[in-house]
Coordinates of C-alpha atoms in Angstrom, one line a residue:
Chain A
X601 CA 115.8 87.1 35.7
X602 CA 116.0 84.3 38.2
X603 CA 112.4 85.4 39.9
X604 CA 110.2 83.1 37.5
X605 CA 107.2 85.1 38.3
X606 CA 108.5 88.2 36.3
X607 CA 106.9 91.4 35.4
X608 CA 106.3 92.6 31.6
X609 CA 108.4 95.0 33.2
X610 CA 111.4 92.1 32.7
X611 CA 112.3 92.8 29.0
X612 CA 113.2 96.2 29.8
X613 CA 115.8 95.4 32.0
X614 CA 119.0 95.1 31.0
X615 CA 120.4 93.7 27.4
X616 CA 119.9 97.2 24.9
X617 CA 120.3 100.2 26.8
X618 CA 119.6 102.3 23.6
X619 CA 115.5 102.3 23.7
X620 CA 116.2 105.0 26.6
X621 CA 116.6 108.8 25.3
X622 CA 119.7 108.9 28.1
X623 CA 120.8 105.4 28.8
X624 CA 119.9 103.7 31.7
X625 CA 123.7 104.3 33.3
X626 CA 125.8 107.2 34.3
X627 CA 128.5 108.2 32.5
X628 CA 132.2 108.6 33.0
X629 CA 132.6 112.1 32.0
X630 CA 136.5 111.3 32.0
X631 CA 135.9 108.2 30.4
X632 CA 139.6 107.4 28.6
X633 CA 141.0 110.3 30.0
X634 CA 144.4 109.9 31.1
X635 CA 144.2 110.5 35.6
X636 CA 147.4 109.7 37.1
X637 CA 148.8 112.5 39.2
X638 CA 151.4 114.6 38.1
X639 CA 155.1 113.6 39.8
X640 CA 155.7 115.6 42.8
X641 CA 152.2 116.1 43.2
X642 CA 150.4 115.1 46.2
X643 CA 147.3 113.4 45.1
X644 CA 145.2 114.8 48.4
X645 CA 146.7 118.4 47.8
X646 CA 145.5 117.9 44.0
X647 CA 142.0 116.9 44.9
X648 CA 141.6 119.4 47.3
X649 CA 142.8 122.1 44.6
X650 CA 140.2 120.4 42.1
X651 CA 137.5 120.8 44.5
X652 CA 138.0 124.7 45.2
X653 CA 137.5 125.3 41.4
X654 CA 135.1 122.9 40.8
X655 CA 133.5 123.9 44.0
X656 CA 133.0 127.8 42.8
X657 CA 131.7 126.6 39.6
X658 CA 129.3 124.0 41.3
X659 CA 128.1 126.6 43.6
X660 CA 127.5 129.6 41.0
X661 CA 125.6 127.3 38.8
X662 CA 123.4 126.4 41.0
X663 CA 122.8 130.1 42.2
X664 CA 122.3 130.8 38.4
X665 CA 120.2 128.0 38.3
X666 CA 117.5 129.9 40.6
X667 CA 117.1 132.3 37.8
X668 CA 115.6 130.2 35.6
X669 CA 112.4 131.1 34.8
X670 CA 112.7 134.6 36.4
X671 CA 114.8 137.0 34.4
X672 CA 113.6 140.6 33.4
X673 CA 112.9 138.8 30.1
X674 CA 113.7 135.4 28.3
X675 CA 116.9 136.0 26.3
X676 CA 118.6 136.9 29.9
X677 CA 116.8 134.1 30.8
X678 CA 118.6 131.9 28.5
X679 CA 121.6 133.5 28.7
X680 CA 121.7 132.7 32.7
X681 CA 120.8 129.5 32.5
X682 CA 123.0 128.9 29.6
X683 CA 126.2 130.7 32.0
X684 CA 124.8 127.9 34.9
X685 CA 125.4 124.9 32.2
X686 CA 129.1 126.0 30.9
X687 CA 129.8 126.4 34.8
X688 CA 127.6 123.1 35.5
X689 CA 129.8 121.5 33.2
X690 CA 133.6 122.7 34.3
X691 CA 132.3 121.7 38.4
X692 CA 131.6 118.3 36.9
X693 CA 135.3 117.6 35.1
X694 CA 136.8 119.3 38.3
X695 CA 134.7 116.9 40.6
X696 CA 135.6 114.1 39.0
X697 CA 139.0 114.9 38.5
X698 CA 139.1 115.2 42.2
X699 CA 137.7 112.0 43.1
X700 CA 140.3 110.6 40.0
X701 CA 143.2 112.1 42.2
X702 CA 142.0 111.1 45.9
X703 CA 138.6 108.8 46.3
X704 CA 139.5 109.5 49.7
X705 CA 137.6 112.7 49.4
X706 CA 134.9 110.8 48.2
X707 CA 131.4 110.5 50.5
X708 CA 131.0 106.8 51.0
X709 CA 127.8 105.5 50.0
X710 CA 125.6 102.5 50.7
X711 CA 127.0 99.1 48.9
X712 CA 126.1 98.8 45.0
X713 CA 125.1 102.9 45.0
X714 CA 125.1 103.7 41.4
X715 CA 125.5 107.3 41.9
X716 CA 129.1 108.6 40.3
X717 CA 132.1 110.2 42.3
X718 CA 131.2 113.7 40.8
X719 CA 127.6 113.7 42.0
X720 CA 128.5 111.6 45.6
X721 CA 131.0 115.2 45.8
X722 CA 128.3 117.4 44.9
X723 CA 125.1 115.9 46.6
X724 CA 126.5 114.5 50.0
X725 CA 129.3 116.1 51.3
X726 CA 128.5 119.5 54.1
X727 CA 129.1 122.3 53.8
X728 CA 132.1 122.4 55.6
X729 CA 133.5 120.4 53.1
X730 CA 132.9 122.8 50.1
X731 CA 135.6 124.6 49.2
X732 CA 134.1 127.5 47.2
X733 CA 135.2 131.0 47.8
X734 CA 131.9 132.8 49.5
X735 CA 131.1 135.1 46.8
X736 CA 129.9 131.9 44.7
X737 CA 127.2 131.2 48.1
X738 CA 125.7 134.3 49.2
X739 CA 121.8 134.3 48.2
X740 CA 120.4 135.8 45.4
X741 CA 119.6 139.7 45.2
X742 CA 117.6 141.4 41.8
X743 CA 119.2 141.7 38.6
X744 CA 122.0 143.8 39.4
X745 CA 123.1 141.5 42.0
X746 CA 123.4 138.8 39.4
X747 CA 125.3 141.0 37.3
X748 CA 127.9 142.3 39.8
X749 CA 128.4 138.5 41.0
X750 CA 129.2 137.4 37.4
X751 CA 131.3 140.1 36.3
X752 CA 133.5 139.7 39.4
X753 CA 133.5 136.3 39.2
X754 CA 134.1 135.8 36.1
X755 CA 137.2 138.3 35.5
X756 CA 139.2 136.9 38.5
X757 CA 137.7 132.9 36.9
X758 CA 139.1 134.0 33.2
X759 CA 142.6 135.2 34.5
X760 CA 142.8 131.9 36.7
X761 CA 141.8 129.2 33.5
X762 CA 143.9 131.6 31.0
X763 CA 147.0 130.9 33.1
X764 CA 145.8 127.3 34.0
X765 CA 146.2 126.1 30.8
X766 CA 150.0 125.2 30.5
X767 CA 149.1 123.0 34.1
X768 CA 151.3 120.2 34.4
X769 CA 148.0 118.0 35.4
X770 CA 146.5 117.4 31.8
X771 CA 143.2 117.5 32.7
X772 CA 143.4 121.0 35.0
X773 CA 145.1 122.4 31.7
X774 CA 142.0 120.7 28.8
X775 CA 139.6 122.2 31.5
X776 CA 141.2 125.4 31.6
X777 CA 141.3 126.0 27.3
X778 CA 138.1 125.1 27.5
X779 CA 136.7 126.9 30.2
X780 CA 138.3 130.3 28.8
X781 CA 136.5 130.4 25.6
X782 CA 133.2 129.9 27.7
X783 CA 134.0 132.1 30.4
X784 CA 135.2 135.0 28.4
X785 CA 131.6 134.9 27.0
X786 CA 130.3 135.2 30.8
X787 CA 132.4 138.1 31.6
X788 CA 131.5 139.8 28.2
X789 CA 127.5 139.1 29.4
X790 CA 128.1 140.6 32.8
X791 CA 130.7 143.6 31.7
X792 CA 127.9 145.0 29.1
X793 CA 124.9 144.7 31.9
X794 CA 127.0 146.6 34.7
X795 CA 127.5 149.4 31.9
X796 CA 123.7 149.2 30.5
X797 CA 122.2 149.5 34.3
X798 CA 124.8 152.1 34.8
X799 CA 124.2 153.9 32.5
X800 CA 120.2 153.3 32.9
X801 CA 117.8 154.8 34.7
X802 CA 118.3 156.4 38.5
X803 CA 116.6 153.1 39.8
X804 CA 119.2 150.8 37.9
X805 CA 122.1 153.1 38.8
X806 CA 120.8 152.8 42.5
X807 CA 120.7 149.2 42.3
X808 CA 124.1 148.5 40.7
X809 CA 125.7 150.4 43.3
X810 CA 123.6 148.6 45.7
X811 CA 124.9 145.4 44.6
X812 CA 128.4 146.3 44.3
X813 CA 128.7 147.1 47.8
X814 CA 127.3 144.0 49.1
X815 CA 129.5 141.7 46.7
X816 CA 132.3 144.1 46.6
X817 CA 133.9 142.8 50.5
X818 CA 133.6 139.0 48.9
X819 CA 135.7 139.7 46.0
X820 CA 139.3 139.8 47.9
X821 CA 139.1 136.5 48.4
X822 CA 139.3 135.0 44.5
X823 CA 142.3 136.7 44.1
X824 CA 143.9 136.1 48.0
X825 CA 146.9 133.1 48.6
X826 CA 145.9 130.3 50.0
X827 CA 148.8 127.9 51.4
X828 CA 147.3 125.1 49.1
X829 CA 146.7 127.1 45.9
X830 CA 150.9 128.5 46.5
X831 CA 152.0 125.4 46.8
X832 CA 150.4 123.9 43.7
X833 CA 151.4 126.7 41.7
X834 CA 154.6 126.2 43.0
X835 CA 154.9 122.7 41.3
X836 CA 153.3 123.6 37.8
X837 CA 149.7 122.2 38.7
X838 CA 147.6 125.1 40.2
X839 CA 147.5 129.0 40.2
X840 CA 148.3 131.0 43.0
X841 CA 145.3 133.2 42.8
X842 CA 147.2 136.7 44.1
X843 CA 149.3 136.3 41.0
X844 CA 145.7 137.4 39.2
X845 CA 145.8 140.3 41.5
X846 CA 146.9 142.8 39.2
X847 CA 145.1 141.6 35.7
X848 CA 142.0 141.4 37.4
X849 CA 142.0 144.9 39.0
X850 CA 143.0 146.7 35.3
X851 CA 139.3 144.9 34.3
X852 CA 137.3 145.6 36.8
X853 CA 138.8 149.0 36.9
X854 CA 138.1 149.7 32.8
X855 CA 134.6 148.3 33.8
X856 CA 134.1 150.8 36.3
X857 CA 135.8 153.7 34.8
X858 CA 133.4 153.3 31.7
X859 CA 130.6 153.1 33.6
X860 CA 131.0 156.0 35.6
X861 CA 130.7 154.2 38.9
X862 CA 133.9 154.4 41.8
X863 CA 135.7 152.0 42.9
X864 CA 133.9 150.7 46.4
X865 CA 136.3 151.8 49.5
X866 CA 134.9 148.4 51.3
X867 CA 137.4 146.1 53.1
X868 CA 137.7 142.5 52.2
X869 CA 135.4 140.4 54.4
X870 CA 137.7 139.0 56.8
X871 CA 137.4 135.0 57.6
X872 CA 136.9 133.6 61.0
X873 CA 140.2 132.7 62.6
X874 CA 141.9 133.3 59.1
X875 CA 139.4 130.7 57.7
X876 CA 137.3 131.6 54.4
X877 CA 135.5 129.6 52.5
X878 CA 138.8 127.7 50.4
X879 CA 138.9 126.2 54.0
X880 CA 135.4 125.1 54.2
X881 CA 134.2 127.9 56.2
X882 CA 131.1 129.6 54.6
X883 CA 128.3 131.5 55.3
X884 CA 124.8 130.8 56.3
X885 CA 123.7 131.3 53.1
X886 CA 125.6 127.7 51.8
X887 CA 123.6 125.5 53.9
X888 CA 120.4 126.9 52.6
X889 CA 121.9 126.1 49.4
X890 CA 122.6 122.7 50.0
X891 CA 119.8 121.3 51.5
X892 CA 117.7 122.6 48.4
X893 CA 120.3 121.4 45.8
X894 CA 121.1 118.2 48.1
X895 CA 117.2 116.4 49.4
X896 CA 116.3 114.9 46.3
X897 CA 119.3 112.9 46.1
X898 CA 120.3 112.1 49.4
X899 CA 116.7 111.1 50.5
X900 CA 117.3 108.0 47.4
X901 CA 121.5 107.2 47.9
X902 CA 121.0 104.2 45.9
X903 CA 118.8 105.8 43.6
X904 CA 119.0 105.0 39.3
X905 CA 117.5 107.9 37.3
Chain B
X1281 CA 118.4 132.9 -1.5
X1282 CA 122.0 133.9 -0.9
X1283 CA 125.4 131.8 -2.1
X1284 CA 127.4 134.5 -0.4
X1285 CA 128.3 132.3 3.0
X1286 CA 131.9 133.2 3.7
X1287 CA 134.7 131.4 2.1
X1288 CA 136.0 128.6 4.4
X1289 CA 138.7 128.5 6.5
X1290 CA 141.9 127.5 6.2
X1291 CA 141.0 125.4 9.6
X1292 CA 138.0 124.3 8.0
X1293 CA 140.1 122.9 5.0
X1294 CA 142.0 121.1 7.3
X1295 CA 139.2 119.8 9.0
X1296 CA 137.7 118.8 5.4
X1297 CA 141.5 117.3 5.1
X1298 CA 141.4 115.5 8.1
X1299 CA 137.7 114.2 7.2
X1300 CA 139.4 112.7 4.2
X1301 CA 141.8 111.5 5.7
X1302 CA 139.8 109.0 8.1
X1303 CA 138.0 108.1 5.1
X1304 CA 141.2 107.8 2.7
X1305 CA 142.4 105.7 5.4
X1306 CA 139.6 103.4 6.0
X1307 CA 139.3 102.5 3.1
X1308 CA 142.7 101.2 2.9
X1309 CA 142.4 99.9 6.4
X1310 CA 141.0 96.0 6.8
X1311 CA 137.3 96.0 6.6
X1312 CA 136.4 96.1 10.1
X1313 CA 137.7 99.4 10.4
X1314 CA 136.3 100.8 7.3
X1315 CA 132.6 99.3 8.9
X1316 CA 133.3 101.4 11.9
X1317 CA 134.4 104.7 10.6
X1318 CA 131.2 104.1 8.2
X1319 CA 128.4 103.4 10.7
X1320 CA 130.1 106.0 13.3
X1321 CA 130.2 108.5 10.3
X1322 CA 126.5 107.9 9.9
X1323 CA 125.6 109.5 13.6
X1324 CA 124.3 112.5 13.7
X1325 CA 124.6 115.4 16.1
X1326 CA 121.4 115.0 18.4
X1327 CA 120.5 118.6 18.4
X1328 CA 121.9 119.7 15.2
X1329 CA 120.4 116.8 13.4
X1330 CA 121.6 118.1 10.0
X1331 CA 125.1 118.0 10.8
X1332 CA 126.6 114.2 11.4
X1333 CA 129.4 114.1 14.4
X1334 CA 132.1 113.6 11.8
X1335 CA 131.4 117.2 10.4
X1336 CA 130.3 118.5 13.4
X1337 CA 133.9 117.8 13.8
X1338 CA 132.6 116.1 17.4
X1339 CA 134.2 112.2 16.4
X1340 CA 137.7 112.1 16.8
X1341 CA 138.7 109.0 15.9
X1342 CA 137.5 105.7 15.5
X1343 CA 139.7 102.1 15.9
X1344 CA 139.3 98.5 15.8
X1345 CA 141.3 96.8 18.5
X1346 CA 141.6 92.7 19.1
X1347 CA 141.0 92.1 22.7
X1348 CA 142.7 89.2 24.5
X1349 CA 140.6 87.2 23.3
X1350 CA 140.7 87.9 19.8
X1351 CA 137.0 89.8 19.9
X1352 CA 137.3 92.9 17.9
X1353 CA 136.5 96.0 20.2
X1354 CA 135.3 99.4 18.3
X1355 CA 137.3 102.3 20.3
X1356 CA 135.2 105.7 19.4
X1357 CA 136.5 108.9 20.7
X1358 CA 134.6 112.3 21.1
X1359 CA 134.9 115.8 21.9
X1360 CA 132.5 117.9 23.9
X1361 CA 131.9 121.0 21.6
X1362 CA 131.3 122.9 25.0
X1363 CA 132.1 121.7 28.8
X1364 CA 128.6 121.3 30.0
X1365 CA 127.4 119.9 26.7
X1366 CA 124.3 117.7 28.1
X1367 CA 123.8 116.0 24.7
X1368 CA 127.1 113.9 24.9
X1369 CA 125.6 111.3 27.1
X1370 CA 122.9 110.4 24.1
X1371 CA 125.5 110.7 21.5
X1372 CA 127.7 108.1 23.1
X1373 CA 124.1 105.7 23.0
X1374 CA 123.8 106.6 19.3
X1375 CA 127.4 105.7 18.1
X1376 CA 127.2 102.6 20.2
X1377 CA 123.8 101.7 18.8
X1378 CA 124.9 102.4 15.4
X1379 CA 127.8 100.4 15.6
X1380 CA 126.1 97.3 17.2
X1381 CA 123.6 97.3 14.4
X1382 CA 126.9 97.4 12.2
X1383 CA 127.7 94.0 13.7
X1384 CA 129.7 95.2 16.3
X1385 CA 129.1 93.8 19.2
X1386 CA 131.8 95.9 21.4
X1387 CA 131.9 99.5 21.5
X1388 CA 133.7 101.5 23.7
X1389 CA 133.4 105.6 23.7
X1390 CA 135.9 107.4 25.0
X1391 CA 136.0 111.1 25.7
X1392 CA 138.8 113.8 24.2
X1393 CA 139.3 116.5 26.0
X1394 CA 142.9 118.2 24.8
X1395 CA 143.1 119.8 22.5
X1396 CA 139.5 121.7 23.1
X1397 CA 137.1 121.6 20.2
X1398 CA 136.5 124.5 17.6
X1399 CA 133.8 125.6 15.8
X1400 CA 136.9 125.4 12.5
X1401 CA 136.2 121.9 12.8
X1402 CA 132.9 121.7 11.4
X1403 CA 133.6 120.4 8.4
X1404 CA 132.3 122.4 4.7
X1405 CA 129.7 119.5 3.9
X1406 CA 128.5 120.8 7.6
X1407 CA 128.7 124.1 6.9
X1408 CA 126.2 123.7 3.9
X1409 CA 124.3 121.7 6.5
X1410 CA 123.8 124.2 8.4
X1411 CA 123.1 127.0 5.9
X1412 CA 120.6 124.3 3.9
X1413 CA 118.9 124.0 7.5
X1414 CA 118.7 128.2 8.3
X1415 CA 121.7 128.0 10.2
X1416 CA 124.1 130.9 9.9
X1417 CA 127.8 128.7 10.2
X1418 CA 130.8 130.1 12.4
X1419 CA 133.4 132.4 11.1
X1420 CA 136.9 131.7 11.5
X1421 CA 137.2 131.1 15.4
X1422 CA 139.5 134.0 17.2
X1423 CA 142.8 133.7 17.4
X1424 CA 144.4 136.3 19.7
X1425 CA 148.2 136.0 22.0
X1426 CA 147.6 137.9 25.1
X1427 CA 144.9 138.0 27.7
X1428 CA 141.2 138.0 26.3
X1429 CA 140.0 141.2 25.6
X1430 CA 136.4 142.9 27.4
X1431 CA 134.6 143.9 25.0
X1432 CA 132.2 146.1 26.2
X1433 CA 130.2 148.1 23.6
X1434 CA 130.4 146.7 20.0
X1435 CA 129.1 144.1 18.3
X1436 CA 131.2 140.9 19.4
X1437 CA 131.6 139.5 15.6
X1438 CA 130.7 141.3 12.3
X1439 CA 127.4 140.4 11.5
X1440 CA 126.6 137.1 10.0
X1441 CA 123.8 137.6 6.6
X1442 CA 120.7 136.4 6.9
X1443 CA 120.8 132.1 6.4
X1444 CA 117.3 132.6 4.9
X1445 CA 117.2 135.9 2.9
X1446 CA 121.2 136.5 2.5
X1447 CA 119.9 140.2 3.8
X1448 CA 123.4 141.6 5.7
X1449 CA 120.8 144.1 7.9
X1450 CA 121.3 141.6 10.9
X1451 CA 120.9 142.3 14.4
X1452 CA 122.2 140.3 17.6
X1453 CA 119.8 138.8 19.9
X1454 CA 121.7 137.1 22.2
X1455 CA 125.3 135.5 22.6
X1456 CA 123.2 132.7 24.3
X1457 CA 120.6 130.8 22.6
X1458 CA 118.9 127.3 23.2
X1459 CA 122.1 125.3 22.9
X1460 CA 125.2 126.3 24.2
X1461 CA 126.9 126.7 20.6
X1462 CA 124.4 129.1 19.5
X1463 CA 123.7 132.8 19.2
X1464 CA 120.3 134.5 18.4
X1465 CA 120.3 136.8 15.6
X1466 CA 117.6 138.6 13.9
X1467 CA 117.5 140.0 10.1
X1468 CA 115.8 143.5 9.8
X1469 CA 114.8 142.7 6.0
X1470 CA 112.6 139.5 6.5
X1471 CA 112.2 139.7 10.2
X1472 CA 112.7 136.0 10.4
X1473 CA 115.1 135.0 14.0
X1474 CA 117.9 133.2 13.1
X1475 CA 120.3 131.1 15.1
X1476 CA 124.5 131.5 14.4
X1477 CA 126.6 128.9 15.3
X1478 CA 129.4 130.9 17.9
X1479 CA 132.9 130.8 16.7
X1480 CA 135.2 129.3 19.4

């Protein structure tokens, strides 16, 4: 310390880092992982890709987050918050990944900020730069609302990682075997609830059906093209998401046929000038979500936890 | 007391292999490698503390490398058993903690991500681990070609026995217990909860 007037504070500063539980820094969770962009790729269109799915994931976490604490009883409770980690976890590679790809899309932040790419993609950009389909955004219902989310979310997220494994970008495709053995764990959670409530009581049945026709117009869009997501598939890195099309309609339909419950009739929600929420246009319901999941860290930009 | 736990793998043989094989090798290797894979052998998983990372099957590797310098540099790779595993941020401060008090000054921890970890990894010294601790260990991890199948109704694996009675009269829980790796079972006989570590 140069100040000679130090605190007792002073000897905890610097030198062994290991007397903390955590550390004292953040850490690189690609740390040795071989980045560079695949040839042929362009690094922007790659970062923007990474950002979509790490975006979804980001944005369902946190919405499974909120449950925490208030499921009908604590092993959902667990299971939910345990769904929010495994997605908590895949938004995190993909965010970094990104930022690997293009720091352009990086927030900048004050000089000597500590705070990682990943968490400057998370906790400062607006929502017009998330990328997340809407379905991920919308706010929280009851327990069949959770349900329904996760079940269509999860299908259309397991055909996506199961084909984005042989990726040409070699992080995209570690992410992706990863992420299937997680997800198809999800899926399995939500596919046994929607039969369970189903199958229930009048009040559960009501419910499910409740929730299925609110979520139902939001599911078009995880398995609609996108320009971007077409023209990474076309070069080996990304998965054009109406090539899911098919696989995800024979689950969701064995879900539904077991359960009893029809197919909803309803019309995919349609974007605003062709815009959805893969090109940053979302509902109300994401800003909401931001500002909560955003204050803490953007009130402390240089902030070490 | 049960002894029936399942027979191993023929992945966890290989992991045992492969365990062997660091070791086989290090001791062969100059001493500063054999230091390393010894002190980074020593770590233990910080929320399965029975299980070390080695059998855990979590440590991938672990080199000496010369700098430019000439300073000897401790290069320790690991795995993340699942993608939002919170606990690799302490075990990275443990294997460089061991390894300075090893004498290394220099420890760098690098992350593996391809290919993704397996519950066959855990190694049979962490299988006993696990049992010895009331721990039901993994079955062989699924191995399937085609799309994952929904299951829907059904229990997801044959039930494990009971780690404390060896009772087979198991019921599942949960898929999701209080780590990521973990399912909650409960045995009818002895009414104990158990925890089963997933096969993935």
């Amino acid at each position: 310390m140069s100040d000679e007037h130090g605190s007792v504070f002073d000897g905890l500063l610097g030198g062994d880092s290991s007397q903390w539980a955590f550390g004292t820094d953040f850490e690189d969770p690609l740390a040795g992982v071989d980045t560079t962009t695949p040839g042929g790729v362009d690094p922007a269109e790659l970062a923007a890709y990474c950002l979509m799915l790490g975006d979804d994931a980001l944005i369902i976490s946190q919405r499974l987050s909120e449950w925490c604490s208030r499921a009908p009883d604590l092993e959902e409770d667990i299971a939910l918050a345990n769904m929010a980690l495994d997605l908590l976890g895949q938004a995190r590679l993909l965010l970094a990944r990104a930022a690997a790809a293009d720091p352009g899309v990086v927030p900048a932040l004050p000089e000597g900020s500590p705070v990682p790419p990943e968490d400057a993609l998370a906790f400062f950009r607006d929502d017009r730069d998330f990328r997340n389909v809407r379905l991920a955004e919308v706010a929280n219902g009851d327990f069949a609302h959770v349900v329904v989310r996760l079940l269509l979310f999860s299908t259309a997220r397991l055909a996506l990682l199961e084909r984005l494994r042989t990726s040409r970008d070699q992080v995209l495709a570690a992410v992706a075997a990863k992420g299937v053995k997680e997800v198809a764990y999800h899926r399995d959670w939500a596919g046994r609830w929607f039969l369970t409530l189903a199958r229930g009581t009048e009040e559960s049945h009501r419910r499910l059906l409740a929730a299925l026709d609110e979520l139902w117009p939001l599911q078009g869009e995880l398995v609609a093209a996108h320009p971007l997501e077409g023209s990474l598939a076309e070069s080996g890195v990304g998965v054009d998401p109406a090539s899911l099309r098919e696989e995800v309609d024979a689950v969701l339909d064995q879900v539904l046929t077991v359960s009893g419950v029809p197919r909803p009739e309803r019309a995919p929600l349609a974007g605003v000038g062709g815009r959805t929420g893969r090109d940053g246009l979302h509902t109300e319901a994401l800003g909401r979500l931001l500002a909560e999941m955003q204050v803490v860290a953007r009130a402390h930009p240089s902030g070490r936890w | 007391m049960s002894t029936d736990r399942p027979a191993p793998s023929r992945a966890c043989e290989a992991a045992d292999a492969g365990r062997r094989a660091v070791e086989a090798t290090a001791t062969r290797a100059p001493d500063a490698r054999r230091r390393a894979v010894e002190a980074a052998g020593e770590v233990r998983d910080p929320e399965m503390p029975m299980l070390t990372l080695a059998d855990l099957g979590v440590l991938r590797g672990v080199e000496v490398e010369r700098d430019a310098d000439g300073g000897e540099v401790v290069i320790a790779s690991i795995t993340p058993t699942y993608t939002g595993c919170p606990a690799m941020a302490t075990m990275r401060d443990d294997l460089v903690h061991r390894l300075n008090d090893a004498g290394f000054d220099r420890v760098e921890v690098r992350v593996v991500l391809h290919p993704a970890w397996s519950s066959d990894w855990i190694s049979e010294r962490g299988r006993a681990a696990l049992h010895a601790a009331g721990l039901s260990a993994p079955g062989p991890a699924p191995r399937r070609a085609g799309p994952v199948l929904l299951t829907l109704s059904g229990p997801p694996r044959p039930a494990p026995p009971c780690p404390r009675c060896g009772s087979a009269a198991t019921r599942l829980t949960s898929e999701f217990g209080a780590t990521a790796c973990k399912a909650l079972y409960r045995c009818t006989d002895c009414l104990e909860p158990f925890e089963h570590v997933k096969e993935i």
